[in-house]
XYZ file of C-alpha atoms in Angstrom:
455
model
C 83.447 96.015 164.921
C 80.753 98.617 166.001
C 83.321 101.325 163.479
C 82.896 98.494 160.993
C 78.821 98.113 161.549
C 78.293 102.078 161.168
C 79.855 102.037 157.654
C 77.845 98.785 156.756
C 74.866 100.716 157.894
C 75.714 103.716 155.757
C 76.354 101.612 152.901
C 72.910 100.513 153.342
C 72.093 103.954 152.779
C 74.243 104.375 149.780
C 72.739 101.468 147.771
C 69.004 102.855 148.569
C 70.289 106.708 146.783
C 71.758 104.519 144.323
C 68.789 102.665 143.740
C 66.810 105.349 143.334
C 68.917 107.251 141.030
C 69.131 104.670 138.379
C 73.118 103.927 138.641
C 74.086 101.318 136.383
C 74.761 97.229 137.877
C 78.131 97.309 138.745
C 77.775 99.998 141.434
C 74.713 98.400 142.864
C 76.856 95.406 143.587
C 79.531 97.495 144.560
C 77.281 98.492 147.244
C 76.435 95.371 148.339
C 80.120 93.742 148.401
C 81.772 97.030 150.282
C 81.271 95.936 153.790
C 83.979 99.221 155.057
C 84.663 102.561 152.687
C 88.234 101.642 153.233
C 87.720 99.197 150.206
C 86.684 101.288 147.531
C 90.415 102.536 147.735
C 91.110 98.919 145.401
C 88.843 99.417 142.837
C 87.661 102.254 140.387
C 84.688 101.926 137.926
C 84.834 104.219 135.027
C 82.002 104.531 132.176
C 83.895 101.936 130.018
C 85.597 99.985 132.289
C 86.569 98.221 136.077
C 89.516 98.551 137.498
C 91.089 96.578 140.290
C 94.342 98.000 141.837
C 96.689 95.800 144.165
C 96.696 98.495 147.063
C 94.901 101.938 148.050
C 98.707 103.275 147.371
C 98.514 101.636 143.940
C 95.169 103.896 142.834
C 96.875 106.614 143.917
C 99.459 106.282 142.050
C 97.818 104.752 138.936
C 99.588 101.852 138.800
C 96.768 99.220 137.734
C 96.634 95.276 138.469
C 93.559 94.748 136.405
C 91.032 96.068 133.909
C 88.311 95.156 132.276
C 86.798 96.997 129.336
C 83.206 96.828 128.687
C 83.357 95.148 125.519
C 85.332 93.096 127.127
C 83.171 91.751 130.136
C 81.652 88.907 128.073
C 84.995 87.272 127.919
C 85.881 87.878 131.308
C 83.180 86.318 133.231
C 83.426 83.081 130.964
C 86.750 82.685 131.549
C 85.152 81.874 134.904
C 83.440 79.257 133.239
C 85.634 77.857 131.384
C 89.080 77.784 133.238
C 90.804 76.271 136.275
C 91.949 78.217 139.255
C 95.426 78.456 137.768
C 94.644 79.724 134.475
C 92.205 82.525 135.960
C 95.207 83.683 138.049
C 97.306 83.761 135.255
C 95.163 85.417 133.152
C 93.823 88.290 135.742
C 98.024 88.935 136.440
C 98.767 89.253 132.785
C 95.679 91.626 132.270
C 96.777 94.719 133.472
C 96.081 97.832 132.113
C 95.517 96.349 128.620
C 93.332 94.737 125.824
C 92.778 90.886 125.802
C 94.543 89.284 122.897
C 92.512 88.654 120.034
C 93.520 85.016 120.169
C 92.522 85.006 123.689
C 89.588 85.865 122.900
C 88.548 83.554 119.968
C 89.749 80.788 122.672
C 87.566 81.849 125.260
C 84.655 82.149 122.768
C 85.169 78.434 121.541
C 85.254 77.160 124.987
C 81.955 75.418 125.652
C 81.032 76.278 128.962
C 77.912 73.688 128.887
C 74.870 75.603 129.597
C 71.716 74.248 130.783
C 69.428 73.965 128.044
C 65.931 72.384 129.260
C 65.471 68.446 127.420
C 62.188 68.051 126.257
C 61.271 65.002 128.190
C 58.471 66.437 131.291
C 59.664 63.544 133.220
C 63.338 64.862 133.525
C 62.693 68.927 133.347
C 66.150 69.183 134.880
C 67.755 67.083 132.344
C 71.256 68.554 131.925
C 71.339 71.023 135.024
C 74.137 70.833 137.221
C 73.280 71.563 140.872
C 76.334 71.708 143.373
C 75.374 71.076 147.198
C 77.480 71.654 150.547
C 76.366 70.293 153.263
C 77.980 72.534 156.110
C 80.217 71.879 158.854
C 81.899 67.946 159.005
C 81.448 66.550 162.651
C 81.321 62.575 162.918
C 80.387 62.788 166.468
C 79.260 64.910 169.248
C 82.501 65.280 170.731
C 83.621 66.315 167.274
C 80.901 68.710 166.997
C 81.622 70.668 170.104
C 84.931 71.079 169.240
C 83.527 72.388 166.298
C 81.474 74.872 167.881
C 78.565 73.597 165.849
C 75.997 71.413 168.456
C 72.497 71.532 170.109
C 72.727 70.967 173.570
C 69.182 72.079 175.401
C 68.426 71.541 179.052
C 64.415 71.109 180.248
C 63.451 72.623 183.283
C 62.942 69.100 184.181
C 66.392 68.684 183.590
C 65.847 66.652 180.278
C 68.382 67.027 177.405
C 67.854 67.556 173.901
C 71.673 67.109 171.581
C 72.554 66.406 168.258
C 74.654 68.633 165.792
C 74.330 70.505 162.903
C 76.214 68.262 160.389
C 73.916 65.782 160.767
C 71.271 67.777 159.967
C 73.163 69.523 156.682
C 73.955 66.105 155.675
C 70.252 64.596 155.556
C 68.846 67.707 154.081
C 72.059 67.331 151.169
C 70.491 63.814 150.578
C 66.827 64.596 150.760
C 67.289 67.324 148.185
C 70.043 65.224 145.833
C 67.711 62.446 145.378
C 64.330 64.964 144.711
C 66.923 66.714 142.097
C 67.682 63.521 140.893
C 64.390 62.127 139.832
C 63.928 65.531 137.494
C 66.911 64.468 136.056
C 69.299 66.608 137.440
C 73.294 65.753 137.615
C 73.596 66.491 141.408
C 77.474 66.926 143.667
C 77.952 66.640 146.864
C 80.585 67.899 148.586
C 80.256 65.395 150.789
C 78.918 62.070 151.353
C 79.511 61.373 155.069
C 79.670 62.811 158.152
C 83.629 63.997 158.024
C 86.166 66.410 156.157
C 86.335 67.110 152.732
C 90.224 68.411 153.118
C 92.018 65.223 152.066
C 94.383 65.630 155.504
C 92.470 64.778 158.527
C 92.499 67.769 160.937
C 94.220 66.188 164.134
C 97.376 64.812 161.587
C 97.491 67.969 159.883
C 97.392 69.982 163.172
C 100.219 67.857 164.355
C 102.333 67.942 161.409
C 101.566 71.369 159.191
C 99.926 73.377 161.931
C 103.069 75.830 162.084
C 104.198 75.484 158.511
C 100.745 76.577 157.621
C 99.895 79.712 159.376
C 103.672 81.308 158.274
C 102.625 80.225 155.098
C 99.538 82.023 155.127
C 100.886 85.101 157.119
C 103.459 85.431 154.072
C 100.871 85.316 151.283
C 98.510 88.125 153.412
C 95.535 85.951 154.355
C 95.965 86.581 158.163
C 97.555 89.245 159.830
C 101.026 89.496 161.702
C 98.447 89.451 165.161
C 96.515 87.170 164.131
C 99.706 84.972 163.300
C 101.337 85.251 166.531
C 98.245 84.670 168.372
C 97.512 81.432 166.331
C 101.299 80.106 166.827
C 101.741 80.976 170.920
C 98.407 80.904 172.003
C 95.685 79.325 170.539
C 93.466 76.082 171.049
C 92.400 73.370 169.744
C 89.241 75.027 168.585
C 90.563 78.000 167.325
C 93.101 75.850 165.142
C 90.082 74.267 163.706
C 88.323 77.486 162.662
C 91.650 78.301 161.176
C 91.757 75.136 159.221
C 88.718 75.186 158.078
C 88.628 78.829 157.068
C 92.067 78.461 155.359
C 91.778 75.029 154.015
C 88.634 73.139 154.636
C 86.401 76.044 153.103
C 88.668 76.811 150.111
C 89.019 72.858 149.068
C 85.108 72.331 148.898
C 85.037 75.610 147.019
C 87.836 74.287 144.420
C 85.355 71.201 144.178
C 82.064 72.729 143.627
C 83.942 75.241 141.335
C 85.348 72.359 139.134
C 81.874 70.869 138.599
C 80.614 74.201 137.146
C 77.367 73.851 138.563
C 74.522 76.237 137.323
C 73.605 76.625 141.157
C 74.551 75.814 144.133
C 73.249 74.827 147.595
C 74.960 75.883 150.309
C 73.064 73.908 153.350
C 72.965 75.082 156.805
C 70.868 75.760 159.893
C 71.189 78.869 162.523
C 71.516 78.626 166.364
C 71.313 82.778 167.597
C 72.317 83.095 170.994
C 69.514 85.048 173.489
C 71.027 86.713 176.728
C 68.212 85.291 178.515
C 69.700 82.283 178.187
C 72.946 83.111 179.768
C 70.891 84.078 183.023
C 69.135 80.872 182.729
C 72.797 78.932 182.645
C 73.947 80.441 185.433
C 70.578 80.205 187.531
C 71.127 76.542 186.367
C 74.627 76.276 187.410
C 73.976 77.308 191.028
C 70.779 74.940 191.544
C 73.440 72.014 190.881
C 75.801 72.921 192.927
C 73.739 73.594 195.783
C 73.171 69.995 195.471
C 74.414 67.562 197.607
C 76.454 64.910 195.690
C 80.208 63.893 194.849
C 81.805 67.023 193.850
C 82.891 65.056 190.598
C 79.244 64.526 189.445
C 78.708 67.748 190.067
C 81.239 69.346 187.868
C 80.049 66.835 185.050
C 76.917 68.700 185.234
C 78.612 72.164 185.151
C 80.680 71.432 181.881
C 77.299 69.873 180.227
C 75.221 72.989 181.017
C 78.588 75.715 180.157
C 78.378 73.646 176.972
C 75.014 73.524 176.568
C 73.329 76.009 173.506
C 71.614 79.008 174.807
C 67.862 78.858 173.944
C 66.183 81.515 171.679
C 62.886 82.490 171.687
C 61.970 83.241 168.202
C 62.307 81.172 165.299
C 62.895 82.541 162.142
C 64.793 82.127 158.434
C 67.349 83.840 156.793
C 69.325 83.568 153.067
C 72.863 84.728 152.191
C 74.911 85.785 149.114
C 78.095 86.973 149.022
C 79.297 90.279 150.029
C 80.259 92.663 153.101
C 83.715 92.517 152.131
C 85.819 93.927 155.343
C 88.958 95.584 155.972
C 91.874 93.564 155.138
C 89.524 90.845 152.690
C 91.473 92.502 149.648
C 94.889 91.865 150.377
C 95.802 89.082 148.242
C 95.329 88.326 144.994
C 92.751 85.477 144.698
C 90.345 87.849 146.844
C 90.527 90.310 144.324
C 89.863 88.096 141.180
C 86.751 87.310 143.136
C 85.950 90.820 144.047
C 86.009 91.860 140.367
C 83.906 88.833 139.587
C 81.501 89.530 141.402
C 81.353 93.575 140.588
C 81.571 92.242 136.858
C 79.557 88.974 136.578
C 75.557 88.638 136.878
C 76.707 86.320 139.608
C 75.497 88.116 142.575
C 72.594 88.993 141.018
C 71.910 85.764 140.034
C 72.056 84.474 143.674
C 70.165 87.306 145.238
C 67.090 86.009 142.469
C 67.899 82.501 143.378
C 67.807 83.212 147.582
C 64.674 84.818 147.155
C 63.255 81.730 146.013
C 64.585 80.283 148.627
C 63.450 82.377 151.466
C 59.935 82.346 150.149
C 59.592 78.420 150.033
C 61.492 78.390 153.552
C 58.694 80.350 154.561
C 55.607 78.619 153.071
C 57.129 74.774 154.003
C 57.918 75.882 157.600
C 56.006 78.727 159.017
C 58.333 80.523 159.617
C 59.075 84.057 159.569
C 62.175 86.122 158.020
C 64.586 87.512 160.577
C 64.017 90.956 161.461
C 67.572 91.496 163.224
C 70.500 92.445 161.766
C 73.172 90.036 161.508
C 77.140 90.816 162.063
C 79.155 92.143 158.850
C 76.207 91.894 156.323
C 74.159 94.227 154.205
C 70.315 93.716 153.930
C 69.703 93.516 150.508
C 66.978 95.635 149.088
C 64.175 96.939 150.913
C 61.594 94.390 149.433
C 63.514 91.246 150.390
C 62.770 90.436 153.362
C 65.200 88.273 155.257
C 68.425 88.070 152.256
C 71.669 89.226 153.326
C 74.908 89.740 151.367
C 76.671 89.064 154.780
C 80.460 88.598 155.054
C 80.651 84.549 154.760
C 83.721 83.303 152.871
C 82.181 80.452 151.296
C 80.160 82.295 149.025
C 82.619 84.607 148.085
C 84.522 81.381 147.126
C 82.238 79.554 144.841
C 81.475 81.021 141.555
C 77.864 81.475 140.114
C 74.473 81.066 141.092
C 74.424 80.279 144.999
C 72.038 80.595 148.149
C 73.654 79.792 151.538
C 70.242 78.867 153.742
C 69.988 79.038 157.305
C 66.222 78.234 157.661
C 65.845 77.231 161.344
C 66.674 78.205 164.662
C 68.197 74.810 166.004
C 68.173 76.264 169.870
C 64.381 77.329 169.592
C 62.774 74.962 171.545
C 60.212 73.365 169.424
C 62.520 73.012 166.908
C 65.109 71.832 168.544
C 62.811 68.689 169.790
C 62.056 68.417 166.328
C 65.481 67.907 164.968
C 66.735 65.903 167.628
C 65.514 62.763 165.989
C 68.232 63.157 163.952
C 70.474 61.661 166.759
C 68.404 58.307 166.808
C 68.619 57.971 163.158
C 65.707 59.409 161.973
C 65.175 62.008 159.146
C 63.241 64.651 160.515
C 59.787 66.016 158.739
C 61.590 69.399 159.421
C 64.546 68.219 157.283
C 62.245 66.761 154.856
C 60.579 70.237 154.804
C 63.540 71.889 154.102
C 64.948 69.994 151.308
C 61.494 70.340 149.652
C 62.039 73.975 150.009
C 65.138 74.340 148.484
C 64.087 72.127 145.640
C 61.068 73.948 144.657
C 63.358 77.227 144.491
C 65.763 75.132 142.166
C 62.918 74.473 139.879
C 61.415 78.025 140.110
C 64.670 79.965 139.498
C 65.721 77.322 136.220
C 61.968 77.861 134.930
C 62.651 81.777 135.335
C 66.214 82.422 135.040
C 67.784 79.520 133.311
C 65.072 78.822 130.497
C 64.564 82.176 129.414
């Protein structure tokens, strides 16, 4: 990983010299979605043209899997916009090294891909905007969320405990934002509506039934490794088969959903918990004052598990946005990955979402006082020098959905005052911090269709 980080680092580098000399779009995104060098060995961009090759051994020896012509990159990113999963595989395999039919063409062109155009009523300005939101993560219950790996569990010095989980808290802020969104007139999706999977198989059936079938099945089509395979099949957990299934099927079928309701942008919802190595003294300093207890030796291990499972506590808040990118060794190996590579290198969609996050990020900060992180996060890429705290950061949902997107992380659950903040979400309450947030994400909705979307 710390091999991986250095080249992230120098790509950093890269896309400031590129920058400054004035290179044209497609290798400033290049820049940003390279996450290792190794990568650049499956594409090639030439003055007229992209070119995406199946393997490094394919560029060598010329033998091309897809490109796109300049004259051609209109049709290309609308077929995007205008076609189903299927179809867009289909018509990236058939591409090759040559031209798009001309009665491809005149079909794509005729294809209404239903833009926003802004109604003329000022009580519904976003009369006719589609707005996709996902709220993150799908835990019904606490025990669901620590399985999950995706829960609040602070400890007082008193010995007081704060809990509740993170997809309660992406849920509410989903709401609060679909019904604001709403009242402008805005045709708003949810991924979804409760507190529970979007995948239509429930998790514990599908582990018990497809578990096996599943990870051969994604060994054989190159979306895990042989290692990774083997360690999934012999030795893994319950909680590492549920970041597999979500990764491999949960992720992908809310992506398939947003990407069917061809939204002109998207919220992906979420909130951060960093862990501080402070903290981990503080466990274990906690840990030893209980068992120097006198008690039943039961209770006291019931007190263990709750503080090993207990969040670490941070001691700086701060925000942070993410769009895709930070593509990393092996992330090109099959096929759909590199339709969505060359989308992205292609498309105005990453720079779309990069102007839509910093909307974001700037009401994040004025609703909640809050500063931008100033630390760098695992397999991302800072973007820019003047945008403060957006990162195209190797996430897979936004590599998944198409367009206009902003994945938000704009608390630190485990920071203290926060986290007594949220925690009212446990009782039933909506949080003002929740409120805040959904506020925030709707004023950059309005601010990046006034800027981007009406002009």
């Amino acid at each position: 990983m710390r091999r991986f980080i250095n080249h992230i680092q120098f790509a950093s580098l890269i896309m400031v010299a590129i920058a400054a000399t004035g290179c044209d779009e497609r290798n400033k995104r290049l820049e940003l979605l390279v996450g290792h060098n190794s990568l650049r060995e499956f594409i090639s961009i030439e003055s007229d043209s992209v070119t995406m090759y199946a393997t490094p051994a394919d560029k060598r020896a010329g033998i091309i899997e897809c490109r796109i012509f300049k004259d051609e990159y209109d049709i290309f990113i609308k077929v995007f916009r205008v076609l189903g999963d299927r179809e867009i595989r289909n018509t990236y395999q058939s591409k090759g090294g040559s031209r798009f039919t001309a009665d491809f063409i005149k079909s794509i062109r005729s294809a209404d891909e239903k833009r926003f155009n802004p109604g003329t009523d000022p009580a519904r300005p976003l009369a006719g905007l589609r707005v996709a939101i996902d709220p993150g993560h799908s835990a019904g219950s606490m025990e669901e969320a620590v399985r999950e790996g995706k829960y609040i569990r602070l400890f007082a010095p008193d010995g007081s405990q704060l809990s509740f989980y993170e997809a309660q808290l992406n849920l509410a802020t989903a709401r609060c934002l679909k019904e604001m969104l709403e009242m402008d007139g805005a045709s708003v999706m949810l991924t979804r509506e409760t507190n529970r999977q979007v995948y239509p198989v429930s998790f514990n059936r599908w582990v018990r039934r497809d578990f096996p079938g599943a990870v051969r099945e994604k060994l054989r089509n190159k979306y895990i490794s042989r290692e990774a395979a083997e360690w999934l099949l012999r030795r893994s957990g319950d909680r590492a088969r549920l970041k597999f299934f979500n990764s491999e099927f949960e992720m992908p079928y809310r992506a398939k959903i947003i990407n069917s309701f061809r939204p002109h942008v998207t919220a992906l919802v979420h909130y951060d918990a960093r862990d501080s190595e402070t903290a981990y003294r503080n466990k274990y300093v906690r840990i030893k004052a209980i068992m120097e207890k006198n008690g039943p030796c039961c209770d006291q291990m019931e007190d263990v598990r709750d503080v090993v499972e207990s969040i670490t506590e941070i001691d700086k808040n701060f925000c942070s946005v993410f769009v895709p990118g930070c593509f990393l060794p092996g992330e090109l190996d099959t096929i759909e990955s590199r339709i969505e590579f060359l989308r992205l290198v292609v498309s105005p969609d990453l720079d779309d979402s990069i102007r839509y996050s910093t909307y974001v990020i700037k009401n994040f900060q004025k609703y909640l006082d809050v500063p931008t992180s100033d630390r760098p996060f695992p397999g991302s890429i800072r973007v820019g020098l003047c945008r403060e705290g957006i990162y195209a950061r190797n996430l897979r949902m936004t590599r998944l959905v198409r367009g206009a997107l902003c994945l938000g992380e704009p608390l630190q659950q485990n920071y203290r005052e926060e986290a007594s903040r949220l925690a009212a979400i446990s009782d039933g309450i909506i949080p003002e911090r929740v409120k805040a947030v959904a506020r925030a994400y709707y004023d950059a909705i309005r601010e990046y269709v006034r800027d981007r979307l009406t002009n």
